[in-house]
């Protein structure tokens, strides 16, 4: 299920008088509803799935850089911090 801003009514519009976009509460309500369709009310599963995707992207990007043991150790620490930030970001949004 792809996140389509037009379908959710969240896309910005540009007119001769300026740019308009939905307010924060409208965005939050729409995105929360969207994720609840996928995950139900299990916020923990959704949060972990989001963090897992962030981790997977990070892991795939780093695989090519794992030449040095020092770099590998440093990147594992960065990954851990990134996942903590992803969880915090998720918590702030929902």
Tab-separated table of C-alpha atoms in Angstrom:
chain	number	residue	atom	x	y	z
A	1	UNK	CA	0.000	0.000	0.000
A	2	UNK	CA	1.729	3.163	-1.201
A	3	UNK	CA	1.304	6.432	0.633
A	4	UNK	CA	-0.465	8.712	-1.865
A	5	UNK	CA	-0.720	12.293	-0.622
A	6	UNK	CA	-3.453	13.189	-3.128
A	7	UNK	CA	-5.649	10.285	-2.014
A	8	UNK	CA	-5.145	11.204	1.631
A	9	UNK	CA	-5.967	14.833	0.869
A	10	UNK	CA	-2.556	15.965	2.065
A	11	UNK	CA	-0.981	17.399	-1.052
A	12	UNK	CA	-0.119	21.065	-1.180
A	13	UNK	CA	-1.698	23.278	-3.789
A	14	UNK	CA	-0.126	26.190	-5.616
A	15	UNK	CA	-2.292	28.994	-6.946
A	16	UNK	CA	-1.717	32.541	-8.052
A	17	UNK	CA	-2.381	33.664	-4.489
A	18	UNK	CA	0.202	31.335	-2.929
A	19	UNK	CA	0.814	27.853	-1.566
A	20	UNK	CA	-1.605	26.114	0.738
A	21	UNK	CA	-1.191	22.866	2.633
A	22	UNK	CA	-3.160	20.987	5.269
A	23	UNK	CA	-2.560	21.892	8.906
A	24	UNK	CA	-0.636	19.654	11.316
A	25	UNK	CA	-3.731	18.089	12.901
A	26	UNK	CA	-5.166	17.142	9.498
A	27	UNK	CA	-1.872	15.558	8.477
A	28	UNK	CA	-1.548	13.677	11.762
A	29	UNK	CA	-5.123	12.386	11.629
A	30	UNK	CA	-4.794	11.240	8.006
A	31	UNK	CA	-1.453	9.485	8.485
A	32	UNK	CA	-2.570	7.853	11.736
A	33	UNK	CA	-5.670	6.535	9.994
A	34	UNK	CA	-3.555	5.283	7.088
A	35	UNK	CA	-1.199	3.340	9.348
A	36	UNK	CA	-4.068	1.969	11.419
A	37	UNK	CA	-5.501	0.440	8.227
A	38	UNK	CA	-2.238	-1.439	7.828
A	39	UNK	CA	-1.311	-2.234	11.440
A	40	UNK	CA	-4.583	-1.844	13.315
A	41	UNK	CA	-4.134	-0.256	16.699
A	42	UNK	CA	-0.867	-2.070	17.403
A	43	UNK	CA	1.394	0.987	17.572
A	44	UNK	CA	4.319	-1.111	18.777
A	45	UNK	CA	4.261	-3.316	15.671
A	46	UNK	CA	4.042	-0.254	13.445
A	47	UNK	CA	6.888	1.462	15.283
A	48	UNK	CA	9.096	-1.624	15.113
A	49	UNK	CA	8.297	-2.087	11.422
A	50	UNK	CA	9.239	1.534	10.742
A	51	UNK	CA	12.474	1.148	12.708
A	52	UNK	CA	13.240	-2.138	10.913
A	53	UNK	CA	12.848	-0.466	7.506
A	54	UNK	CA	15.170	2.358	8.574
A	55	UNK	CA	17.654	-0.246	9.827
A	56	UNK	CA	17.442	-2.267	6.602
A	57	UNK	CA	18.127	0.802	4.487
A	58	UNK	CA	21.073	1.674	6.698
A	59	UNK	CA	22.431	-1.889	6.603
A	60	UNK	CA	22.260	-2.088	2.814
A	61	UNK	CA	24.002	1.257	2.472
A	62	UNK	CA	26.767	0.296	4.862
A	63	UNK	CA	27.515	-3.146	3.406
A	64	UNK	CA	29.691	-1.565	0.731
A	65	UNK	CA	31.687	0.390	3.325
A	66	UNK	CA	32.617	-2.473	5.624
A	67	UNK	CA	36.258	-2.699	4.619
A	68	UNK	CA	37.735	-1.591	7.933
A	69	UNK	CA	36.994	-3.049	11.368
A	70	UNK	CA	37.165	0.458	12.893
A	71	UNK	CA	34.603	1.761	10.406
A	72	UNK	CA	32.403	-1.288	11.024
A	73	UNK	CA	32.413	-0.702	14.806
A	74	UNK	CA	31.708	3.007	14.418
A	75	UNK	CA	28.881	2.353	11.937
A	76	UNK	CA	27.231	-0.149	14.284
A	77	UNK	CA	27.153	2.559	16.950
A	78	UNK	CA	25.698	5.030	14.444
A	79	UNK	CA	23.056	2.439	13.455
A	80	UNK	CA	22.019	1.962	17.069
A	81	UNK	CA	21.613	5.705	17.534
A	82	UNK	CA	19.739	6.022	14.231
A	83	UNK	CA	17.224	3.362	15.289
A	84	UNK	CA	16.700	5.136	18.607
A	85	UNK	CA	16.028	8.362	16.717
A	86	UNK	CA	13.623	6.579	14.346
A	87	UNK	CA	11.652	5.271	17.335
A	88	UNK	CA	11.657	8.726	18.928
A	89	UNK	CA	10.536	10.282	15.626
A	90	UNK	CA	7.710	7.734	15.366
A	91	UNK	CA	6.680	8.412	18.959
A	92	UNK	CA	6.578	12.173	18.308
A	93	UNK	CA	4.388	11.722	15.206
A	94	UNK	CA	1.969	9.221	16.665
